[in-house]
C-alpha cells in the first residue's frame, strides 16, 4: 500500500523560504514524482516534477525560485521554496506514479493529503 505524507508547510512573509517534505512508504524511490498545488477556487496545477532518471520540470511561475529533489536513502521528496510570494499560497500535494507525467495532474496514481502554505 503506497502512502505519501507531506509536511513543512506554514505561514511566512513574502520573500521568505520554506522546505516541503514528502515521505513515501510502500515503495522505494527513485520513482516519478511531483509537487502540485491547489489555489482557492482553482484547479490543481503542477509546480515541479522529477523523473526516476533525475530530469526535472518546473512551472514557469516558480522556475528559479523552487527546487525539487529526492533523497532515496530517506525515501523522501523535497520542495525548496525560496523568495515566496503571496500568490504561492495554496495547499501543496506530492504525487507519485510508475510513469513520468511531468507537470500534468493526469496519470499520477498516488497522492498525499497535502500541506498548507500561506504567504502574506
mmCIF file of N, CA and C in Angstrom, residues 26-115:
data_model
loop_
_atom_site.group_PDB
_atom_site.id
_atom_site.type_symbol
_atom_site.label_atom_id
_atom_site.label_comp_id
_atom_site.label_asym_id
_atom_site.label_seq_id
_atom_site.Cartn_x
_atom_site.Cartn_y
_atom_site.Cartn_z
ATOM 1 N N UNK A 26 5.710 2.145 1.200
ATOM 2 C CA UNK A 26 5.048 1.181 0.330
ATOM 3 C C UNK A 26 5.757 0.984 -0.994
ATOM 4 N N UNK A 27 6.762 1.797 -1.294
ATOM 5 C CA UNK A 27 7.606 1.602 -2.468
ATOM 6 C C UNK A 27 8.914 2.322 -2.199
ATOM 7 N N UNK A 28 9.894 2.087 -3.073
ATOM 8 C CA UNK A 28 11.222 2.655 -2.878
ATOM 9 C C UNK A 28 11.534 3.679 -3.958
ATOM 10 N N UNK A 29 12.009 4.847 -3.537
ATOM 11 C CA UNK A 29 12.470 5.850 -4.502
ATOM 12 C C UNK A 29 13.754 5.366 -5.151
ATOM 13 N N UNK A 30 14.206 5.817 -6.332
ATOM 14 C CA UNK A 30 13.529 6.869 -7.079
ATOM 15 C C UNK A 30 12.311 6.376 -7.844
ATOM 16 N N UNK A 31 11.371 7.259 -7.977
ATOM 17 C CA UNK A 31 10.169 6.996 -8.721
ATOM 18 C C UNK A 31 9.788 8.325 -9.362
ATOM 19 N N UNK A 32 8.849 8.313 -10.251
ATOM 20 C CA UNK A 32 8.416 9.547 -10.878
ATOM 21 C C UNK A 32 7.489 10.297 -9.919
ATOM 22 N N UNK A 33 7.879 11.492 -9.533
ATOM 23 C CA UNK A 33 7.133 12.200 -8.501
ATOM 24 C C UNK A 33 6.992 13.669 -8.842
ATOM 25 N N UNK A 34 6.042 14.298 -8.181
ATOM 26 C CA UNK A 34 5.833 15.714 -8.443
ATOM 27 C C UNK A 34 5.187 16.420 -7.274
ATOM 28 N N UNK A 35 5.280 17.734 -7.294
ATOM 29 C CA UNK A 35 4.587 18.602 -6.351
ATOM 30 C C UNK A 35 3.524 19.377 -7.111
ATOM 31 N N UNK A 36 2.355 19.434 -6.532
ATOM 32 C CA UNK A 36 1.225 20.121 -7.139
ATOM 33 C C UNK A 36 0.591 21.024 -6.092
ATOM 34 N N UNK A 37 -0.126 22.016 -6.546
ATOM 35 C CA UNK A 37 -0.791 22.898 -5.594
ATOM 36 C C UNK A 37 -2.172 23.261 -6.109
ATOM 37 N N UNK A 38 -3.022 23.508 -5.130
ATOM 38 C CA UNK A 38 -4.374 23.930 -5.469
ATOM 39 C C UNK A 38 -4.627 25.268 -4.785
ATOM 40 N N UNK A 39 -4.811 26.306 -5.614
ATOM 41 C CA UNK A 39 -5.156 27.607 -5.071
ATOM 42 C C UNK A 39 -6.662 27.650 -4.840
ATOM 43 N N UNK A 40 -7.117 28.447 -3.892
ATOM 44 C CA UNK A 40 -8.555 28.510 -3.595
ATOM 45 C C UNK A 40 -9.378 28.793 -4.841
ATOM 46 N N UNK A 41 -10.358 27.955 -5.113
ATOM 47 C CA UNK A 41 -11.247 28.167 -6.238
ATOM 48 C C UNK A 41 -10.671 27.823 -7.588
ATOM 49 N N UNK A 42 -9.490 27.213 -7.607
ATOM 50 C CA UNK A 42 -8.857 26.896 -8.888
ATOM 51 C C UNK A 42 -8.543 25.410 -8.992
ATOM 52 N N UNK A 43 -8.223 24.997 -10.213
ATOM 53 C CA UNK A 43 -7.832 23.615 -10.432
ATOM 54 C C UNK A 43 -6.432 23.371 -9.878
ATOM 55 N N UNK A 44 -6.157 22.113 -9.566
ATOM 56 C CA UNK A 44 -4.824 21.749 -9.123
ATOM 57 C C UNK A 44 -3.846 21.953 -10.268
ATOM 58 N N UNK A 45 -2.649 22.473 -9.968
ATOM 59 C CA UNK A 45 -1.663 22.726 -11.005
ATOM 60 C C UNK A 45 -0.316 22.140 -10.634
ATOM 61 N N UNK A 46 0.437 21.761 -11.635
ATOM 62 C CA UNK A 46 1.762 21.220 -11.412
ATOM 63 C C UNK A 46 2.742 22.315 -11.066
ATOM 64 N N UNK A 47 3.597 22.062 -10.090
ATOM 65 C CA UNK A 47 4.605 23.019 -9.639
ATOM 66 C C UNK A 47 5.998 22.556 -10.067
ATOM 67 N N UNK A 48 6.339 21.325 -9.731
ATOM 68 C CA UNK A 48 7.647 20.773 -10.060
ATOM 69 C C UNK A 48 7.528 19.263 -10.107
ATOM 70 N N UNK A 49 8.315 18.638 -10.972
ATOM 71 C CA UNK A 49 8.284 17.189 -11.094
ATOM 72 C C UNK A 49 9.689 16.665 -11.320
ATOM 73 N N UNK A 50 9.908 15.421 -10.885
ATOM 74 C CA UNK A 50 11.203 14.789 -11.066
ATOM 75 C C UNK A 50 10.977 13.357 -11.510
ATOM 76 N N UNK A 51 11.680 12.978 -12.583
ATOM 77 C CA UNK A 51 11.553 11.632 -13.103
ATOM 78 C C UNK A 51 12.530 10.702 -12.392
ATOM 79 N N UNK A 52 12.317 9.410 -12.567
ATOM 80 C CA UNK A 52 13.207 8.438 -11.959
ATOM 81 C C UNK A 52 14.647 8.561 -12.420
ATOM 82 N N UNK A 53 14.839 9.131 -13.621
ATOM 83 C CA UNK A 53 16.204 9.299 -14.139
ATOM 84 C C UNK A 53 16.805 10.644 -13.754
ATOM 85 N N UNK A 54 16.068 11.423 -12.950
ATOM 86 C CA UNK A 54 16.603 12.664 -12.422
ATOM 87 C C UNK A 54 16.224 13.934 -13.155
ATOM 88 N N UNK A 55 15.634 13.810 -14.350
ATOM 89 C CA UNK A 55 15.251 15.049 -15.051
ATOM 90 C C UNK A 55 14.094 15.701 -14.309
ATOM 91 N N UNK A 56 14.062 17.035 -14.409
ATOM 92 C CA UNK A 56 13.086 17.829 -13.678
ATOM 93 C C UNK A 56 12.325 18.770 -14.602
ATOM 94 N N UNK A 57 11.153 19.160 -14.164
ATOM 95 C CA UNK A 57 10.333 20.147 -14.848
ATOM 96 C C UNK A 57 9.768 21.100 -13.809
ATOM 97 N N UNK A 58 9.662 22.370 -14.187
ATOM 98 C CA UNK A 58 9.123 23.378 -13.281
ATOM 99 C C UNK A 58 8.081 24.221 -14.012
ATOM 100 N N UNK A 59 7.085 24.635 -13.260
ATOM 101 C CA UNK A 59 6.149 25.617 -13.795
ATOM 102 C C UNK A 59 6.885 26.936 -13.981
ATOM 103 N N UNK A 60 6.496 27.690 -14.999
ATOM 104 C CA UNK A 60 7.153 28.978 -15.261
ATOM 105 C C UNK A 60 7.084 29.902 -14.053
ATOM 106 N N UNK A 61 5.996 29.829 -13.316
ATOM 107 C CA UNK A 61 5.781 30.742 -12.195
ATOM 108 C C UNK A 61 6.733 30.496 -11.027
ATOM 109 N N UNK A 62 7.362 29.312 -10.985
ATOM 110 C CA UNK A 62 8.248 29.005 -9.857
ATOM 111 C C UNK A 62 9.684 28.745 -10.304
ATOM 112 N N UNK A 63 9.902 28.677 -11.599
ATOM 113 C CA UNK A 63 11.245 28.375 -12.117
ATOM 114 C C UNK A 63 12.251 29.410 -11.613
ATOM 115 N N UNK A 64 13.345 28.900 -11.050
ATOM 116 C CA UNK A 64 14.364 29.787 -10.496
ATOM 117 C C UNK A 64 14.170 30.086 -9.023
ATOM 118 N N UNK A 65 13.000 29.785 -8.490
ATOM 119 C CA UNK A 65 12.725 30.016 -7.067
ATOM 120 C C UNK A 65 12.552 28.712 -6.304
ATOM 121 N N UNK A 66 11.988 27.701 -6.937
ATOM 122 C CA UNK A 66 11.718 26.423 -6.295
ATOM 123 C C UNK A 66 12.670 25.361 -6.838
ATOM 124 N N UNK A 67 13.033 24.409 -5.980
ATOM 125 C CA UNK A 67 13.882 23.296 -6.382
ATOM 126 C C UNK A 67 13.309 21.994 -5.847
ATOM 127 N N UNK A 68 13.119 21.026 -6.736
ATOM 128 C CA UNK A 68 12.639 19.709 -6.339
ATOM 129 C C UNK A 68 13.829 18.767 -6.232
ATOM 130 N N UNK A 69 13.799 17.897 -5.229
ATOM 131 C CA UNK A 69 14.887 16.941 -5.053
ATOM 132 C C UNK A 69 14.379 15.704 -4.339
ATOM 133 N N UNK A 70 15.179 14.638 -4.423
ATOM 134 C CA UNK A 70 14.838 13.387 -3.760
ATOM 135 C C UNK A 70 16.001 12.947 -2.878
ATOM 136 N N UNK A 71 15.697 12.231 -1.834
ATOM 137 C CA UNK A 71 16.696 11.562 -1.014
ATOM 138 C C UNK A 71 16.261 10.101 -0.934
ATOM 139 N N UNK A 72 16.864 9.263 -1.758
ATOM 140 C CA UNK A 72 16.458 7.856 -1.811
ATOM 141 C C UNK A 72 16.704 7.143 -0.491
ATOM 142 N N UNK A 73 17.760 7.534 0.212
ATOM 143 C CA UNK A 73 18.072 6.886 1.490
ATOM 144 C C UNK A 73 16.958 7.097 2.507
ATOM 145 N N UNK A 74 16.306 8.249 2.416
ATOM 146 C CA UNK A 74 15.220 8.573 3.344
ATOM 147 C C UNK A 74 13.849 8.343 2.722
ATOM 148 N N UNK A 75 13.852 7.897 1.470
ATOM 149 C CA UNK A 75 12.588 7.719 0.748
ATOM 150 C C UNK A 75 11.737 8.977 0.802
ATOM 151 N N UNK A 76 12.383 10.103 0.534
ATOM 152 C CA UNK A 76 11.712 11.386 0.689
ATOM 153 C C UNK A 76 11.880 12.261 -0.542
ATOM 154 N N UNK A 77 10.874 13.069 -0.776
ATOM 155 C CA UNK A 77 10.859 14.070 -1.831
ATOM 156 C C UNK A 77 10.784 15.434 -1.164
ATOM 157 N N UNK A 78 11.485 16.416 -1.729
ATOM 158 C CA UNK A 78 11.507 17.745 -1.138
ATOM 159 C C UNK A 78 11.145 18.806 -2.168
ATOM 160 N N UNK A 79 10.677 19.933 -1.665
ATOM 161 C CA UNK A 79 10.482 21.110 -2.492
ATOM 162 C C UNK A 79 11.016 22.303 -1.709
ATOM 163 N N UNK A 80 12.161 22.805 -2.127
ATOM 164 C CA UNK A 80 12.724 24.007 -1.523
ATOM 165 C C UNK A 80 12.103 25.206 -2.212
ATOM 166 N N UNK A 81 11.445 26.037 -1.449
ATOM 167 C CA UNK A 81 10.749 27.199 -1.996
ATOM 168 C C UNK A 81 11.383 28.469 -1.450
ATOM 169 N N UNK A 82 11.997 29.234 -2.314
ATOM 170 C CA UNK A 82 12.636 30.489 -1.939
ATOM 171 C C UNK A 82 11.879 31.666 -2.537
ATOM 172 N N UNK A 83 12.136 32.830 -1.990
ATOM 173 C CA UNK A 83 11.510 34.062 -2.497
ATOM 174 C C UNK A 83 10.004 33.890 -2.665
ATOM 175 N N UNK A 84 9.364 33.403 -1.639
ATOM 176 C CA UNK A 84 7.937 33.125 -1.720
ATOM 177 C C UNK A 84 7.124 34.386 -1.931
ATOM 178 N N UNK A 85 6.030 34.241 -2.670
ATOM 179 C CA UNK A 85 5.137 35.344 -2.988
ATOM 180 C C UNK A 85 3.737 35.006 -2.466
ATOM 181 N N UNK A 86 2.916 35.999 -2.225
ATOM 182 C CA UNK A 86 1.545 35.720 -1.777
ATOM 183 C C UNK A 86 0.797 34.791 -2.735
ATOM 184 N N UNK A 87 1.072 34.885 -4.029
ATOM 185 C CA UNK A 87 0.388 34.033 -4.997
ATOM 186 C C UNK A 87 0.835 32.577 -4.931
ATOM 187 N N UNK A 88 1.852 32.267 -4.122
ATOM 188 C CA UNK A 88 2.249 30.881 -3.903
ATOM 189 C C UNK A 88 1.400 30.210 -2.827
ATOM 190 N N UNK A 89 0.562 30.980 -2.160
ATOM 191 C CA UNK A 89 -0.285 30.431 -1.098
ATOM 192 C C UNK A 89 -1.233 29.393 -1.685
ATOM 193 N N UNK A 90 -1.195 28.185 -1.136
ATOM 194 C CA UNK A 90 -2.010 27.095 -1.656
ATOM 195 C C UNK A 90 -1.813 25.871 -0.787
ATOM 196 N N UNK A 91 -2.634 24.851 -1.048
ATOM 197 C CA UNK A 91 -2.407 23.533 -0.475
ATOM 198 C C UNK A 91 -1.479 22.804 -1.437
ATOM 199 N N UNK A 92 -0.357 22.304 -0.920
ATOM 200 C CA UNK A 92 0.627 21.621 -1.741
ATOM 201 C C UNK A 92 0.542 20.116 -1.494
ATOM 202 N N UNK A 93 0.508 19.360 -2.597
ATOM 203 C CA UNK A 93 0.428 17.913 -2.533
ATOM 204 C C UNK A 93 1.611 17.301 -3.274
ATOM 205 N N UNK A 94 2.108 16.176 -2.778
ATOM 206 C CA UNK A 94 3.058 15.416 -3.575
ATOM 207 C C UNK A 94 2.313 14.242 -4.201
ATOM 208 N N UNK A 95 2.844 13.759 -5.305
ATOM 209 C CA UNK A 95 2.222 12.671 -6.038
ATOM 210 C C UNK A 95 3.300 11.787 -6.644
ATOM 211 N N UNK A 96 2.935 10.533 -6.903
ATOM 212 C CA UNK A 96 3.889 9.578 -7.455
ATOM 213 C C UNK A 96 3.210 8.696 -8.482
ATOM 214 N N UNK A 97 4.000 8.205 -9.423
ATOM 215 C CA UNK A 97 3.473 7.297 -10.434
ATOM 216 C C UNK A 97 4.602 6.448 -10.976
ATOM 217 N N UNK A 98 4.234 5.371 -11.656
ATOM 218 C CA UNK A 98 5.242 4.496 -12.245
ATOM 219 C C UNK A 98 5.748 5.051 -13.573
ATOM 220 N N UNK A 99 4.984 5.938 -14.208
ATOM 221 C CA UNK A 99 5.405 6.602 -15.434
ATOM 222 C C UNK A 99 5.617 8.079 -15.139
ATOM 223 N N UNK A 100 6.346 8.754 -16.037
ATOM 224 C CA UNK A 100 6.605 10.173 -15.815
ATOM 225 C C UNK A 100 5.585 10.999 -16.569
ATOM 226 N N UNK A 101 4.838 11.819 -15.840
ATOM 227 C CA UNK A 101 3.828 12.674 -16.437
ATOM 228 C C UNK A 101 4.164 14.150 -16.313
ATOM 229 N N UNK A 102 5.351 14.445 -15.790
ATOM 230 C CA UNK A 102 5.750 15.832 -15.675
ATOM 231 C C UNK A 102 4.794 16.623 -14.806
ATOM 232 N N UNK A 103 4.377 17.785 -15.287
ATOM 233 C CA UNK A 103 3.537 18.675 -14.504
ATOM 234 C C UNK A 103 2.050 18.414 -14.705
ATOM 235 N N UNK A 104 1.718 17.433 -15.524
ATOM 236 C CA UNK A 104 0.312 17.103 -15.721
ATOM 237 C C UNK A 104 -0.242 16.412 -14.491
ATOM 238 N N UNK A 105 -1.451 16.798 -14.085
ATOM 239 C CA UNK A 105 -2.063 16.160 -12.923
ATOM 240 C C UNK A 105 -2.640 14.795 -13.290
ATOM 241 N N UNK A 106 -2.766 14.541 -14.582
ATOM 242 C CA UNK A 106 -3.320 13.277 -15.035
ATOM 243 C C UNK A 106 -2.249 12.193 -14.961
ATOM 244 N N UNK A 107 -2.638 11.025 -14.563
ATOM 245 C CA UNK A 107 -1.727 9.896 -14.613
ATOM 246 C C UNK A 107 -1.062 9.546 -13.306
ATOM 247 N N UNK A 108 -0.931 10.513 -12.400
ATOM 248 C CA UNK A 108 -0.314 10.200 -11.111
ATOM 249 C C UNK A 108 -1.266 9.312 -10.307
ATOM 250 N N UNK A 109 -0.711 8.186 -9.835
ATOM 251 C CA UNK A 109 -1.549 7.204 -9.158
ATOM 252 C C UNK A 109 -1.754 7.490 -7.677
ATOM 253 N N UNK A 110 -0.746 8.069 -7.067
ATOM 254 C CA UNK A 110 -0.749 8.205 -5.613
ATOM 255 C C UNK A 110 -0.588 9.670 -5.216
ATOM 256 N N UNK A 111 -1.377 10.074 -4.241
ATOM 257 C CA UNK A 111 -1.392 11.459 -3.790
ATOM 258 C C UNK A 111 -1.355 11.519 -2.277
ATOM 259 N N UNK A 112 -0.654 12.540 -1.758
ATOM 260 C CA UNK A 112 -0.687 12.794 -0.335
ATOM 261 C C UNK A 112 -1.849 13.718 0.004
ATOM 262 N N UNK A 113 -2.050 13.910 1.304
ATOM 263 C CA UNK A 113 -3.167 14.726 1.767
ATOM 264 C C UNK A 113 -2.905 16.216 1.659
ATOM 265 N N UNK A 114 -1.655 16.594 1.596
ATOM 266 C CA UNK A 114 -1.323 17.992 1.393
ATOM 267 C C UNK A 114 -0.831 18.703 2.633
ATOM 268 N N UNK A 115 -0.120 19.808 2.404
ATOM 269 C CA UNK A 115 0.346 20.684 3.475
ATOM 270 C C UNK A 115 0.120 22.121 3.017
#
